[in-house]
mmCIF file of C-alpha atoms in Angstrom:
data_model
loop_
_atom_site.group_PDB
_atom_site.id
_atom_site.type_symbol
_atom_site.label_atom_id
_atom_site.label_comp_id
_atom_site.label_asym_id
_atom_site.label_seq_id
_atom_site.Cartn_x
_atom_site.Cartn_y
_atom_site.Cartn_z
ATOM 1 C CA UNK H 292 -24.199 16.673 9.039
ATOM 2 C CA UNK H 293 -25.936 14.825 11.946
ATOM 3 C CA UNK H 294 -28.011 11.458 11.076
ATOM 4 C CA UNK H 295 -31.604 12.274 11.675
ATOM 5 C CA UNK H 296 -33.501 9.037 13.019
ATOM 6 C CA UNK H 297 -36.092 8.876 15.621
ATOM 7 C CA UNK H 298 -34.629 8.012 19.046
ATOM 8 C CA UNK H 299 -35.843 4.217 20.215
ATOM 9 C CA UNK H 300 -35.466 2.930 23.718
ATOM 10 C CA UNK H 301 -35.802 -0.603 24.495
ATOM 11 C CA UNK H 302 -35.847 -2.096 28.017
ATOM 12 C CA UNK H 303 -34.965 -5.524 29.447
ATOM 13 C CA UNK H 304 -34.727 -5.963 33.450
ATOM 14 C CA UNK H 305 -32.104 -3.236 34.586
ATOM 15 C CA UNK H 306 -30.701 -2.522 30.930
ATOM 16 C CA UNK H 307 -31.571 -0.094 28.244
ATOM 17 C CA UNK H 308 -30.820 -0.106 24.564
ATOM 18 C CA UNK H 309 -31.065 3.523 23.185
ATOM 19 C CA UNK H 310 -30.479 5.023 20.190
ATOM 20 C CA UNK H 311 -30.773 8.552 21.734
ATOM 21 C CA UNK H 312 -27.429 10.406 20.856
ATOM 22 C CA UNK H 313 -27.505 12.432 24.219
ATOM 23 C CA UNK H 314 -27.032 9.334 26.266
ATOM 24 C CA UNK H 315 -23.724 8.380 24.659
ATOM 25 C CA UNK H 316 -20.833 8.500 27.031
ATOM 26 C CA UNK H 317 -17.921 9.702 25.139
ATOM 27 C CA UNK H 318 -15.283 8.606 27.901
ATOM 28 C CA UNK H 319 -16.739 5.357 28.592
ATOM 29 C CA UNK H 320 -16.845 4.651 24.514
ATOM 30 C CA UNK H 321 -13.116 5.842 24.344
ATOM 31 C CA UNK H 322 -12.153 3.578 27.352
ATOM 32 C CA UNK H 323 -13.371 0.559 25.869
ATOM 33 C CA UNK H 324 -11.937 1.657 22.502
ATOM 34 C CA UNK H 325 -8.576 1.941 24.284
ATOM 35 C CA UNK H 326 -8.907 -1.454 25.704
ATOM 36 C CA UNK H 327 -8.903 -5.368 24.453
ATOM 37 C CA UNK H 328 -12.488 -5.147 24.669
ATOM 38 C CA UNK H 329 -12.334 -3.434 21.054
ATOM 39 C CA UNK H 330 -9.247 -5.130 19.924
ATOM 40 C CA UNK H 331 -9.680 -4.335 16.262
ATOM 41 C CA UNK H 332 -9.233 -0.571 16.828
ATOM 42 C CA UNK H 333 -8.043 2.324 18.795
ATOM 43 C CA UNK H 334 -10.347 5.371 19.940
ATOM 44 C CA UNK H 335 -9.512 8.271 17.275
ATOM 45 C CA UNK H 336 -9.199 11.964 18.866
ATOM 46 C CA UNK H 337 -12.137 12.860 21.094
ATOM 47 C CA UNK H 338 -13.395 15.439 18.346
ATOM 48 C CA UNK H 339 -13.180 12.615 15.682
ATOM 49 C CA UNK H 340 -14.798 10.420 18.057
ATOM 50 C CA UNK H 341 -17.560 12.474 18.427
ATOM 51 C CA UNK H 342 -18.117 13.447 15.002
ATOM 52 C CA UNK H 343 -18.217 9.669 13.999
ATOM 53 C CA UNK H 344 -20.739 8.906 16.659
ATOM 54 C CA UNK H 345 -22.959 11.998 15.567
ATOM 55 C CA UNK H 346 -22.805 10.709 11.847
ATOM 56 C CA UNK H 347 -23.798 7.162 12.776
ATOM 57 C CA UNK H 348 -26.972 5.430 14.378
ATOM 58 C CA UNK H 349 -25.543 4.265 17.699
ATOM 59 C CA UNK H 350 -27.106 1.753 19.941
ATOM 60 C CA UNK H 351 -25.748 2.627 23.277
ATOM 61 C CA UNK H 352 -26.190 -0.300 25.777
ATOM 62 C CA UNK H 353 -26.672 0.720 29.391
ATOM 63 C CA UNK H 354 -27.286 -0.454 33.129
ATOM 64 C CA UNK H 355 -29.735 1.162 34.744
ATOM 65 C CA UNK H 356 -29.264 2.310 38.361
ATOM 66 C CA UNK H 357 -31.574 -0.157 40.472
ATOM 67 C CA UNK H 358 -31.789 2.039 43.919
ATOM 68 C CA UNK H 359 -32.087 5.485 44.685
ATOM 69 C CA UNK H 360 -28.560 5.320 46.504
ATOM 70 C CA UNK H 361 -27.223 4.444 43.065
ATOM 71 C CA UNK H 362 -29.060 7.225 41.248
ATOM 72 C CA UNK H 363 -27.678 9.802 43.889
ATOM 73 C CA UNK H 364 -24.610 11.373 42.143
ATOM 74 C CA UNK H 365 -25.106 9.780 38.800
ATOM 75 C CA UNK H 366 -25.972 11.757 35.887
ATOM 76 C CA UNK H 367 -27.696 8.749 34.009
ATOM 77 C CA UNK H 368 -27.287 5.317 33.240
ATOM 78 C CA UNK H 369 -23.961 3.250 32.706
ATOM 79 C CA UNK H 370 -22.869 2.841 29.424
ATOM 80 C CA UNK H 371 -21.673 -0.838 28.983
ATOM 81 C CA UNK H 372 -22.119 -1.250 25.285
ATOM 82 C CA UNK H 373 -22.218 -0.164 21.908
ATOM 83 C CA UNK H 374 -23.028 -0.904 18.226
ATOM 84 C CA UNK H 375 -22.195 1.860 15.697
ATOM 85 C CA UNK H 376 -24.114 1.636 12.401
ATOM 86 C CA UNK H 377 -22.811 3.823 9.628
ATOM 87 C CA UNK H 378 -25.914 4.386 7.376
ATOM 88 C CA UNK H 379 -27.567 6.889 4.852
ATOM 89 C CA UNK H 380 -31.070 5.681 6.779
ATOM 90 C CA UNK H 381 -32.432 4.442 3.540
ATOM 91 C CA UNK H 382 -30.519 2.034 1.414
ATOM 92 C CA UNK H 383 -27.321 0.766 3.021
ATOM 93 C CA UNK H 384 -25.550 0.398 6.504
ATOM 94 C CA UNK H 385 -22.312 -0.781 7.774
ATOM 95 C CA UNK H 386 -22.026 -2.259 11.438
ATOM 96 C CA UNK H 387 -19.209 -1.771 13.186
ATOM 97 C CA UNK H 388 -17.713 -0.969 16.802
ATOM 98 C CA UNK H 389 -19.898 -3.507 18.419
ATOM 99 C CA UNK H 390 -19.038 -4.293 21.958
ATOM 100 C CA UNK H 391 -20.075 -5.505 25.565
ATOM 101 C CA UNK H 392 -18.078 -5.129 28.634
ATOM 102 C CA UNK H 393 -16.512 -8.119 29.733
ATOM 103 C CA UNK H 394 -18.357 -8.285 33.062
ATOM 104 C CA UNK H 395 -21.873 -7.797 31.151
ATOM 105 C CA UNK H 396 -21.015 -10.716 28.528
ATOM 106 C CA UNK H 397 -22.771 -14.069 28.867
ATOM 107 C CA UNK H 398 -26.184 -12.490 29.731
ATOM 108 C CA UNK H 399 -27.546 -12.267 26.266
ATOM 109 C CA UNK H 400 -26.905 -8.547 25.992
ATOM 110 C CA UNK H 401 -25.234 -8.616 22.694
ATOM 111 C CA UNK H 402 -27.746 -10.737 20.937
ATOM 112 C CA UNK H 403 -30.503 -8.213 22.306
ATOM 113 C CA UNK H 404 -28.457 -5.335 21.151
ATOM 114 C CA UNK H 405 -28.362 -6.922 17.738
ATOM 115 C CA UNK H 406 -32.025 -7.613 18.032
ATOM 116 C CA UNK H 407 -32.898 -4.072 18.529
ATOM 117 C CA UNK H 408 -30.803 -3.006 15.614
ATOM 118 C CA UNK H 409 -32.808 -5.545 13.640
ATOM 119 C CA UNK H 410 -35.812 -3.819 14.752
ATOM 120 C CA UNK H 411 -34.676 -0.610 13.404
ATOM 121 C CA UNK H 412 -33.290 -2.055 10.156
ATOM 122 C CA UNK H 413 -36.510 -4.153 9.152
ATOM 123 C CA UNK H 414 -38.533 -0.821 9.221
ATOM 124 C CA UNK H 415 -36.378 0.635 6.595
ATOM 125 C CA UNK H 416 -38.336 -0.581 3.444
ATOM 126 C CA UNK H 417 -35.644 0.373 0.847
ATOM 127 C CA UNK H 418 -32.499 -1.024 2.932
ATOM 128 C CA UNK H 419 -30.714 -3.013 0.296
ATOM 129 C CA UNK H 420 -27.722 -4.268 2.177
ATOM 130 C CA UNK H 421 -26.114 -4.188 5.396
ATOM 131 C CA UNK H 422 -22.210 -5.135 5.591
ATOM 132 C CA UNK H 423 -20.026 -5.758 8.606
ATOM 133 C CA UNK H 424 -16.561 -7.252 9.377
ATOM 134 C CA UNK H 425 -16.211 -9.814 12.021
ATOM 135 C CA UNK H 426 -13.716 -12.506 13.033
ATOM 136 C CA UNK H 427 -14.186 -16.221 12.933
ATOM 137 C CA UNK H 428 -16.902 -17.772 14.628
ATOM 138 C CA UNK H 429 -18.691 -14.332 15.655
ATOM 139 C CA UNK H 430 -20.301 -14.623 12.450
ATOM 140 C CA UNK H 431 -22.714 -16.616 14.290
ATOM 141 C CA UNK H 432 -24.012 -14.100 16.628
ATOM 142 C CA UNK H 433 -25.069 -11.786 13.579
ATOM 143 C CA UNK H 434 -26.601 -14.988 11.685
ATOM 144 C CA UNK H 435 -28.661 -15.720 14.286
ATOM 145 C CA UNK H 436 -29.694 -12.065 15.196
ATOM 146 C CA UNK H 437 -29.637 -10.425 11.770
ATOM 147 C CA UNK H 438 -29.759 -13.016 9.431
ATOM 148 C CA UNK H 439 -26.113 -12.555 8.181
ATOM 149 C CA UNK H 440 -24.280 -14.669 6.064
ATOM 150 C CA UNK H 441 -20.439 -15.115 5.460
ATOM 151 C CA UNK H 442 -19.579 -13.474 1.882
ATOM 152 C CA UNK H 443 -18.258 -16.668 0.532
ATOM 153 C CA UNK H 444 -21.712 -18.175 1.202
ATOM 154 C CA UNK H 445 -23.332 -15.964 -1.115
ATOM 155 C CA UNK H 446 -24.821 -17.230 -4.319
ATOM 156 C CA UNK H 447 -23.929 -14.493 -6.656
ATOM 157 C CA UNK H 448 -20.208 -15.037 -7.164
ATOM 158 C CA UNK H 449 -19.829 -12.564 -9.837
ATOM 159 C CA UNK H 450 -19.593 -9.801 -7.068
ATOM 160 C CA UNK H 451 -16.427 -9.062 -5.326
ATOM 161 C CA UNK H 452 -15.992 -7.344 -2.057
ATOM 162 C CA UNK H 453 -13.501 -4.661 -2.149
ATOM 163 C CA UNK H 454 -11.480 -3.176 0.935
ATOM 164 C CA UNK H 455 -9.116 -0.378 1.152
ATOM 165 C CA UNK H 456 -7.377 0.400 4.396
ATOM 166 C CA UNK H 457 -7.032 3.999 5.341
ATOM 167 C CA UNK H 458 -4.058 5.589 7.322
ATOM 168 C CA UNK H 459 -5.629 4.457 10.782
ATOM 169 C CA UNK H 460 -6.330 1.025 9.903
ATOM 170 C CA UNK H 461 -4.660 -1.455 12.360
ATOM 171 C CA UNK H 462 -2.557 -4.294 10.763
ATOM 172 C CA UNK H 463 -3.110 -7.794 12.560
#
């Protein structure tokens, strides 16, 4: 099964956010996942990583070449970030694997990446819930860009959030 969602592209200065699967750069994603940039997980084997990306709505963040000399020898833009959204594209989504490479942080690209995701999910009229797991003050990014709230702030105290760790879960 491959998630079928109409591809979208957003441009800002020399950057691109795209949901086009063909632009995803497995080696760049793997390198980020195996570094401290994505400290909460490690990349699965290539075939499993590819399957997880194909079955998710992925927003890739790319740096576009700025000159013809940089375009020569390059097959496309350089992937510098990702947001993976596991979804049925109707009623539920889980946001995970969000990163921007360190040399591109501080430019508002993470907020822009989340604004692009917000653009997509606001068009899904039957979407009931988006969930994510983040650390500490990072909830503020998602609060500002997606309207997220900490689970403890929810008015309905009768709901409980359950979590089951799989065999590949990292213990921190």
